[in-house]
Short mmCIF file of C-alpha atoms and ligand atoms in Angstrom, two decimals:
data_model
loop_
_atom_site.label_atom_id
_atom_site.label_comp_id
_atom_site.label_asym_id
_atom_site.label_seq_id
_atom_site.Cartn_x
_atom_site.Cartn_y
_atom_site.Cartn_z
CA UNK A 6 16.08 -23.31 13.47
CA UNK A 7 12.84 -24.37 13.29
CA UNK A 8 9.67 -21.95 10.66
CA UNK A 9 6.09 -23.61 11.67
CA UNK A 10 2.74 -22.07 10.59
CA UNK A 11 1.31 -18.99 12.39
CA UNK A 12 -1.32 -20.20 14.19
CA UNK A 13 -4.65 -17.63 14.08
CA UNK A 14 -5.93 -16.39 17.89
CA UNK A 15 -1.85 -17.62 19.85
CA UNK A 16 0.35 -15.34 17.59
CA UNK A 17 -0.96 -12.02 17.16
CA UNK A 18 1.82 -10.72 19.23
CA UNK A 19 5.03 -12.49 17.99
CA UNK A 20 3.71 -11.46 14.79
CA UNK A 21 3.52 -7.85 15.17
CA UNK A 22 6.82 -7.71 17.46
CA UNK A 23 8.93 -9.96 14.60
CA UNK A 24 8.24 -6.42 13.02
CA UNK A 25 8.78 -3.78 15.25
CA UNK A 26 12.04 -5.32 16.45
CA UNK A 27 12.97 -5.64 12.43
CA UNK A 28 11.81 -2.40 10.52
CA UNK A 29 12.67 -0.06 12.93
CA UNK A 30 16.03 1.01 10.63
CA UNK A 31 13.23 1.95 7.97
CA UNK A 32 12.75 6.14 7.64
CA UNK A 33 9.12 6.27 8.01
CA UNK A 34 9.19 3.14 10.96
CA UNK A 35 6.17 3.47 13.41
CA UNK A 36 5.48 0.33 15.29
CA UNK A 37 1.97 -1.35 14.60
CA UNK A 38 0.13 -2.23 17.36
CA UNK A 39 -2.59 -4.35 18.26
CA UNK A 40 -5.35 -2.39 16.92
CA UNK A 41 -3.91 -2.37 13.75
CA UNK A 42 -3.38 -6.47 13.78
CA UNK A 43 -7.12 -6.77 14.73
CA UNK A 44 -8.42 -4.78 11.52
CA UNK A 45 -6.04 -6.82 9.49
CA UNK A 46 -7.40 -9.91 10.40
CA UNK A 47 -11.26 -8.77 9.65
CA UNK A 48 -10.20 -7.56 6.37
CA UNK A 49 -11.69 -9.47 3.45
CA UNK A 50 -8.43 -10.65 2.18
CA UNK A 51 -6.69 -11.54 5.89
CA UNK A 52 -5.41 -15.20 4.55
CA UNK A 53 -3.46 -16.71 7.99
CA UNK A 54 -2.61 -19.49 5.49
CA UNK A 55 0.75 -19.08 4.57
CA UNK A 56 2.27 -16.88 7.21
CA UNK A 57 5.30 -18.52 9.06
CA UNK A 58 6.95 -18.09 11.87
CA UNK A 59 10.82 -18.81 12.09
CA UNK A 60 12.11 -20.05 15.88
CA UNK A 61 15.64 -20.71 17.01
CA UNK A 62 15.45 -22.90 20.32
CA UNK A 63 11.58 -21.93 20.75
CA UNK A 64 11.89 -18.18 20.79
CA UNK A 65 10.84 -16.39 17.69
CA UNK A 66 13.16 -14.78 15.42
CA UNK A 67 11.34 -13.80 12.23
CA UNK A 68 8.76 -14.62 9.89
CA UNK A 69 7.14 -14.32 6.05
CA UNK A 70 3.51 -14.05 4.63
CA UNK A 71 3.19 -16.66 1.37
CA UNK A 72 -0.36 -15.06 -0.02
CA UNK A 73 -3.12 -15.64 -2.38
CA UNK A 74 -5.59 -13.10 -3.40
CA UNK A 75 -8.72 -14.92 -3.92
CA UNK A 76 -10.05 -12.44 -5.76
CA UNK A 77 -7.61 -12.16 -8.14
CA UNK A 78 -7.61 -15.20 -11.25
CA UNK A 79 -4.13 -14.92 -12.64
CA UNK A 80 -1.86 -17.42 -10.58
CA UNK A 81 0.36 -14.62 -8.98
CA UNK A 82 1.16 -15.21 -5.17
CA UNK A 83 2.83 -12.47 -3.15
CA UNK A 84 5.61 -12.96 -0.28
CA UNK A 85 5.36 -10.21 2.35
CA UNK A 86 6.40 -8.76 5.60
CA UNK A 87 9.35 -11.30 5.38
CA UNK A 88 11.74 -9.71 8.40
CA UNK A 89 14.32 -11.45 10.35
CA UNK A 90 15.23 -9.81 13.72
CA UNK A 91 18.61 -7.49 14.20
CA UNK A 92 20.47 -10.42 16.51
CA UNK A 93 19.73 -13.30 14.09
CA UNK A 94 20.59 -11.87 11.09
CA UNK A 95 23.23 -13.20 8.89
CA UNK A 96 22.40 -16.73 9.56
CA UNK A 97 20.73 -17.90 6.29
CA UNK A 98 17.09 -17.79 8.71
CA UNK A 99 15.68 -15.03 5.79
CA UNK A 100 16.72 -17.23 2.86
CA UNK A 101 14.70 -20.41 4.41
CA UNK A 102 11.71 -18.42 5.13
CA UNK A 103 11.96 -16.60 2.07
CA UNK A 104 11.83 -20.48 0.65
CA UNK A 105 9.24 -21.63 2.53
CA UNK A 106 6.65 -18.94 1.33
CA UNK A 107 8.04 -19.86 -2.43
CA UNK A 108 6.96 -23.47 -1.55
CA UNK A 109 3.70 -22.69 0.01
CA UNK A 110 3.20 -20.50 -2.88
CA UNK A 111 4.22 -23.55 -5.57
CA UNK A 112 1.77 -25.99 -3.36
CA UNK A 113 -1.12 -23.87 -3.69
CA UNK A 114 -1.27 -23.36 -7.77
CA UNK A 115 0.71 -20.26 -7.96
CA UNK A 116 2.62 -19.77 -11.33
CA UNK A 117 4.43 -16.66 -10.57
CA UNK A 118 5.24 -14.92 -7.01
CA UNK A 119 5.77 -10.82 -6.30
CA UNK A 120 7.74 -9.46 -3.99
CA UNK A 121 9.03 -5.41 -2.68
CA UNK A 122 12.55 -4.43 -1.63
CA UNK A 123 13.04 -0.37 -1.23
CA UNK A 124 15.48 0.74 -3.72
CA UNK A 125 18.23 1.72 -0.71
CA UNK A 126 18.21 -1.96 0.85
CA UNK A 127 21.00 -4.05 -0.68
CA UNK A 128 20.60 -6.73 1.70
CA UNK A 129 16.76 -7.62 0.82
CA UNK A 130 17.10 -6.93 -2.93
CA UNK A 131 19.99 -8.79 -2.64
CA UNK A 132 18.03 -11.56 -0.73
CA UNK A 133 15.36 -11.32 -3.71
CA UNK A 134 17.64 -11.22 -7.00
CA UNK A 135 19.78 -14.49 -5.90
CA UNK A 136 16.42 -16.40 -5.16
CA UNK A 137 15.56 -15.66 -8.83
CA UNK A 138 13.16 -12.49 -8.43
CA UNK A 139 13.66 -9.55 -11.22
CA UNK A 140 12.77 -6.19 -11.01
CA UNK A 141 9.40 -5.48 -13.46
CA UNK A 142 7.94 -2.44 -12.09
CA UNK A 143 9.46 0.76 -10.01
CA UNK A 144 7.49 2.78 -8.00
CA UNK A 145 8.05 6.07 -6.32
CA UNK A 146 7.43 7.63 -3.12
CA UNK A 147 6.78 11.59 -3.95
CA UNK A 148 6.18 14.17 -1.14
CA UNK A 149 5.51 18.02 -1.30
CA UNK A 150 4.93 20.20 1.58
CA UNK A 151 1.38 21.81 1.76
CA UNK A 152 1.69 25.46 1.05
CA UNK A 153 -0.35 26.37 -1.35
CA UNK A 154 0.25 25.24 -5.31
CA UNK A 155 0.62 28.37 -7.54
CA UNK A 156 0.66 28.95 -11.21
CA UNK A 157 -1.61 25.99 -12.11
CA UNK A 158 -4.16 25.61 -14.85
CA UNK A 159 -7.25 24.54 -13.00
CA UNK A 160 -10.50 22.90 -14.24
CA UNK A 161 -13.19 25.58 -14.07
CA UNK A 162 -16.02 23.70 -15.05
CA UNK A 163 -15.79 20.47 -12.54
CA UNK A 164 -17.91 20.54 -9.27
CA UNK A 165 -16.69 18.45 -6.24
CA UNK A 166 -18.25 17.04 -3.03
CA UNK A 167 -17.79 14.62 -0.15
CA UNK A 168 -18.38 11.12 0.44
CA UNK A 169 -21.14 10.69 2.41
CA UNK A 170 -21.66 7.60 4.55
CA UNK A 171 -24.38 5.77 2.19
CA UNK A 172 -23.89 2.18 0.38
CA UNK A 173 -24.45 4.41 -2.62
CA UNK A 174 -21.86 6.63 -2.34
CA UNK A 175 -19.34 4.21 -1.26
CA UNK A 176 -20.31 1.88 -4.34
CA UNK A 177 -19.74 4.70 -6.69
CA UNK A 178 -16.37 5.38 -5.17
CA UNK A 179 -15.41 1.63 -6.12
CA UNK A 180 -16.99 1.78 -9.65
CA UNK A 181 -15.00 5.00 -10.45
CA UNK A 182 -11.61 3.66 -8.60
CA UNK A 183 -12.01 0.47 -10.75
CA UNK A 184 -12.63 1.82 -13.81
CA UNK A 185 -9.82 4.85 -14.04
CA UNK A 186 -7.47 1.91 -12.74
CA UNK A 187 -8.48 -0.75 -15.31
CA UNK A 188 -4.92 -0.86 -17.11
CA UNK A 189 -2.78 -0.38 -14.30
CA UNK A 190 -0.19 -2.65 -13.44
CA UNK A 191 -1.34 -5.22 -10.87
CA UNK A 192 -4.81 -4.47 -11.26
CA UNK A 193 -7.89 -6.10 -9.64
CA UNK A 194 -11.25 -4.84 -9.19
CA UNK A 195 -12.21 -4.16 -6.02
CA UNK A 196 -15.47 -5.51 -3.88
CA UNK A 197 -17.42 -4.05 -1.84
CA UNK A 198 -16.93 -5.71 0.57
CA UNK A 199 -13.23 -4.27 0.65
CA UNK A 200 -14.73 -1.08 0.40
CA UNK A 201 -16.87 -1.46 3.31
CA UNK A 202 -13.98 -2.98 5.59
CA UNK A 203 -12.12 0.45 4.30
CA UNK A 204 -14.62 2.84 5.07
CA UNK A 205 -14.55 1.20 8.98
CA UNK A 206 -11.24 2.22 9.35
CA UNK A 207 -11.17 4.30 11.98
CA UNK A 208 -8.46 6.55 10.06
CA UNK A 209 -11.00 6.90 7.38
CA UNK A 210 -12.24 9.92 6.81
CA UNK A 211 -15.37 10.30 4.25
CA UNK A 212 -14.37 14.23 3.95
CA UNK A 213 -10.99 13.51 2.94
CA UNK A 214 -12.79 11.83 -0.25
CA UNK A 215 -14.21 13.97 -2.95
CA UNK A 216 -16.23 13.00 -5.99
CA UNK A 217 -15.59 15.32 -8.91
CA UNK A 218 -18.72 16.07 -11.48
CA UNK A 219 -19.16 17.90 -14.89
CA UNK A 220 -22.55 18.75 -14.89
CA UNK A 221 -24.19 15.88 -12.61
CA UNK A 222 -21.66 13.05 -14.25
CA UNK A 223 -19.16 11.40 -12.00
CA UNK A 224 -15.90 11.86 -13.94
CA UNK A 225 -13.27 11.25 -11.30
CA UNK A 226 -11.99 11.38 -7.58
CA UNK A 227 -9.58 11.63 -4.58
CA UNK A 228 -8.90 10.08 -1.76
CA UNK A 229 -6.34 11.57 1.30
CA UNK A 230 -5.42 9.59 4.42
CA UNK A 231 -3.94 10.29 7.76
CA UNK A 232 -2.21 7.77 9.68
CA UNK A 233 -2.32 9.15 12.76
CA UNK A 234 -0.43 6.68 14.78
CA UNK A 235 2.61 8.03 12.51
CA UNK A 236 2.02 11.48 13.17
CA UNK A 237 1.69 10.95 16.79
CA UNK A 238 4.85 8.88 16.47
CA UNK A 239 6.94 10.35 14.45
CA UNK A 240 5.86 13.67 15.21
CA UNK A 241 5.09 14.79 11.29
CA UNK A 242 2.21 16.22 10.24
CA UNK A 243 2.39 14.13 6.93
CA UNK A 244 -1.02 13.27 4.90
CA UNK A 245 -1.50 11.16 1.59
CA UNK A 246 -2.89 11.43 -1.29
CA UNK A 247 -4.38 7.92 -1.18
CA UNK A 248 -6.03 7.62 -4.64
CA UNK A 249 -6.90 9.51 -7.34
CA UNK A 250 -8.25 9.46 -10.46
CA UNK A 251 -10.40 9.99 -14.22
CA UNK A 252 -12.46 8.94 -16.30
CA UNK A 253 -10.58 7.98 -19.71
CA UNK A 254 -12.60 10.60 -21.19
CA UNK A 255 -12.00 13.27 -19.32
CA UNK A 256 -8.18 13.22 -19.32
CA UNK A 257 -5.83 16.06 -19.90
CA UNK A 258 -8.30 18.69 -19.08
CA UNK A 259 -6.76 19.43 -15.89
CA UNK A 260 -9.21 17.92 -13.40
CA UNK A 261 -6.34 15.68 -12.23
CA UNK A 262 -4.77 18.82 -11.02
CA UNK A 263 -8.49 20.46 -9.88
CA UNK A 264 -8.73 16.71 -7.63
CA UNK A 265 -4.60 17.12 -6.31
CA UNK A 266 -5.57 20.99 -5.51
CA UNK A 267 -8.73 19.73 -3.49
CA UNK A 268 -7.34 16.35 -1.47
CA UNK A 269 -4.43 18.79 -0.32
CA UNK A 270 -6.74 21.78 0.66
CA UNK A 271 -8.42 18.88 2.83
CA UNK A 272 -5.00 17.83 4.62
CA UNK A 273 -4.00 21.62 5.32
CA UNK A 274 -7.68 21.83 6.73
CA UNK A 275 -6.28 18.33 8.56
CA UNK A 276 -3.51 20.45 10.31
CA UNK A 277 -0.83 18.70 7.88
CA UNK A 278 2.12 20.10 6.73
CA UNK A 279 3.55 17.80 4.57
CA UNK A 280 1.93 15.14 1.76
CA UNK A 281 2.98 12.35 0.23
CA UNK A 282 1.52 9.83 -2.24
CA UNK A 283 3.15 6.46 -4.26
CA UNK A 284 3.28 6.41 -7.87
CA UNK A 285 4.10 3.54 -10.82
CA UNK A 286 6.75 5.10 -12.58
CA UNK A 287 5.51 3.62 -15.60
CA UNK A 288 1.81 4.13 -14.99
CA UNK A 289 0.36 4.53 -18.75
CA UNK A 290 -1.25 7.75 -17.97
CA UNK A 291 2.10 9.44 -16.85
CA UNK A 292 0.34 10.41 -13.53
CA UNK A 293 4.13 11.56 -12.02
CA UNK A 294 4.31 14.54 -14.74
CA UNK A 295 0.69 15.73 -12.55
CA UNK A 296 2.40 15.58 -10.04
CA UNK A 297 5.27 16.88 -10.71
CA UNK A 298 3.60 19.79 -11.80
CA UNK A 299 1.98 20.41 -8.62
CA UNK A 300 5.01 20.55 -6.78
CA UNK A 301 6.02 16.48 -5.59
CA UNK A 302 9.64 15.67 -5.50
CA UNK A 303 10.63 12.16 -5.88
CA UNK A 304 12.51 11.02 -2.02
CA UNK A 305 12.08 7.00 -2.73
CA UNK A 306 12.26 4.23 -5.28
CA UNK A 307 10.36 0.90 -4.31
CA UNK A 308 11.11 -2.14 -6.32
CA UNK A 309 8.42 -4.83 -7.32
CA UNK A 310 10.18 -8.09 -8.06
CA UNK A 311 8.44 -11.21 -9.80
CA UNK A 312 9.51 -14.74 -10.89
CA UNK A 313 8.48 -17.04 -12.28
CA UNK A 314 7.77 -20.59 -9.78
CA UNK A 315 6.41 -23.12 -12.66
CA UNK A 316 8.79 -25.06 -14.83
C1 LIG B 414 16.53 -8.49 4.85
C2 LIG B 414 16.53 -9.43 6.07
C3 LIG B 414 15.17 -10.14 6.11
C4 LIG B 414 17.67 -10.44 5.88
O1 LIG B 414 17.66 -11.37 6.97
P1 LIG B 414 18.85 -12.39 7.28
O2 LIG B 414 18.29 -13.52 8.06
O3 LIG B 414 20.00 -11.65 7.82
O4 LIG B 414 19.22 -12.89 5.81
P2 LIG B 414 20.07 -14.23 5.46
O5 LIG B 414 20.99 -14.55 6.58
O6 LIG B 414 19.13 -15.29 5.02
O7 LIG B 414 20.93 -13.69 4.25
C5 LIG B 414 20.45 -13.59 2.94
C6 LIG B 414 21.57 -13.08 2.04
O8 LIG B 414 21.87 -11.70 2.36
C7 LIG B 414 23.25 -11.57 2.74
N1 LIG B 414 23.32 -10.61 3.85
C8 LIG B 414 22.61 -10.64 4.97
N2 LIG B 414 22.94 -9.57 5.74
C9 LIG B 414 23.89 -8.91 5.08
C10 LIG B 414 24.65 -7.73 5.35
N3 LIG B 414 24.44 -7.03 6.47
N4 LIG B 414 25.54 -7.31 4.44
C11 LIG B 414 25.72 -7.98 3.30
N5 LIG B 414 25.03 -9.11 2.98
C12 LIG B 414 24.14 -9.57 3.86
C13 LIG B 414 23.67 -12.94 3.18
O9 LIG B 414 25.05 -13.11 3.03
C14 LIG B 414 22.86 -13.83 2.24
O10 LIG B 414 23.46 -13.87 0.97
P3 LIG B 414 24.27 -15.15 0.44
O11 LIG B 414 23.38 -16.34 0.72
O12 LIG B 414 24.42 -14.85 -1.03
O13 LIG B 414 25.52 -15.15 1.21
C15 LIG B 414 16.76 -8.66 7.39
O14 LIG B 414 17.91 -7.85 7.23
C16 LIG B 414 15.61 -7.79 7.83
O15 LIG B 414 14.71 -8.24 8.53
N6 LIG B 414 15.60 -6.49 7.43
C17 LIG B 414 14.51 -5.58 7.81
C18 LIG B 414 13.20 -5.95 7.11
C19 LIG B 414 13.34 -6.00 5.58
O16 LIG B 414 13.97 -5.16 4.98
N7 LIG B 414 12.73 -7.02 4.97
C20 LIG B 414 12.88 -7.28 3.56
C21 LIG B 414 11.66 -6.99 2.81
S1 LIG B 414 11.87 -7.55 1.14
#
């Protein structure tokens, strides 16, 4: 067994069929395709430093992304995508990839490394926990279908409207996003250039994003996506609540549940059925009991692991 560096431009392809081949025992699987590789790779943070590929006799058989957020200053390095495919498993070819992104990690300054296991796979969190990772943060997966929410105190005074495709609208989007996120757990700000990468996407849709006013003052938002390569896939008419949030000031006067009412009006006018969003289970603003009160039901646990690599 042989891991080597991806090389940019030669393996787009192993890359994204080490995947398919691996996550396909995942719930929600769809298989990524080219188109989604390509957008990666013009994304501000694509880094091909630090991806590997693992090859027994020549043929690929897995691989691991070891990466740096420039934009971020703490020392914190994250290992991701790490999949081994179903015939080579069980051969230690995880644990030496899992190794190598540690090392590429250690070589390039990092201090600490982060990593994900879903809550349901012993195998990777087993993987994770005998490397040295902990668990620090849980996250949930929450999903509700989309009849209508009843018996909700709503925000009468808020107005709401649509992104529209300006610089100016999309900058305010990324002010407001930063700011209600400030003391969140893993928190960076956001460019925008990020922002303009996003808002390329062709699954972005500026309608499914609504600004929220009192009077003419910006006090919060929501964002919904559709993946529609999963709905054609998997046949589901499921949307997400991508983002949401407000202003410190203008908590707990329901226009959290006045923004969740509006992003899932937008994915019934979408032709979903079904929503779901992701949620820190110990996000400081107790965001869950919102949604809990709208109707979400908790059907997944994610894990974020950390350790430290100094020392
Ligand atoms: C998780 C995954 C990467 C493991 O790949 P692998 O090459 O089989 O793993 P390794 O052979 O290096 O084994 C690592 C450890 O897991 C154990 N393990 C592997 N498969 C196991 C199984 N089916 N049952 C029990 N233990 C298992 C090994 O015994 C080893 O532990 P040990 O060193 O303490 O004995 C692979 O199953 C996979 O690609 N799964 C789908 C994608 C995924 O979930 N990725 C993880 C994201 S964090």
């Amino acid at each position: 067994m042989k891991i080597r560096a991806f090389v940019q431009g030669e393996d787009e392809a192993i890359w994204l069929r080490m995947r398919n081949e691996s996550f396909t025992e995942y719930d929600d699987f769809r298989p990524g395709t080219m188109e989604d590789i390509e957008i990666w790779e013009k994304s501000p943070e694509f880094d091909p430093v630090g991806m590997y590929i693992a090859e027994v006799e020549g043929q690929p058989v897995g691989r691991v992304q070891a990466h740096v957020d420039r934009e971020r200053k703490e020392k914190k390095g994250f290992v991701q995508g790490l999949c081994v495919i179903p015939v080579y498993r069980r051969r230690g070819i995880a644990r030496a990839l899992l190794e190598t992104a540690l090392s590429s990690l250690r070589e390039r300054g990092m201090e600490t490394a982060q990593a994900w296991s879903r809550d349901d796979k012993p195998v990777a969190k087993h993987l994770l926990e005998s490397a040295g990772f902990q668990v620090v943060r849980v996250f949930s997966t929450m999903r509700r279908d989309l009849s209508p929410v009843v018996d909700v105190e709503m925000n009468r005074e808020v107005t709401f409207r649509s992104m529209n495709d300006s610089s100016e609208d999309l900058q305010l989007m990324r002010e407001l996003n930063n700011e209600a996120f400030k003391e969140h757990f893993n928190f960076r700000p956001s460019t925008l250039q990020e922002w303009l990468h996003w808002s390329q996407h062709p699954d972005f849709d500026r309608e499914g994003w609504f600004f929220t006013f009192i009077d003419a003052k910006p006090v919060g938002f929501v964002g919904t996506w559709i993946d529609r390569k999963y709905v054609a896939y998997r046949e589901e008419k499921l949307g997400w609540i991508d983002s949401i949030g407000v202003l410190k000031p203008y908590r707990n006067k329901d226009i959290g549940t006045s923004l969740m009412l509006r992003g899932m009006e937008h994915l019934r006018k979408r032709g979903m059925t079904e929503v779901a969003l992701g949620v820190d289970d110990s996000n400081p603003t107790l965001a869950i009991n919102l949604y809990e009160k709208v109707g979400f039901k908790i059907t997944r646990k994610e894990l974020t692991y950390s350790m430290v690599l100094t020392g």
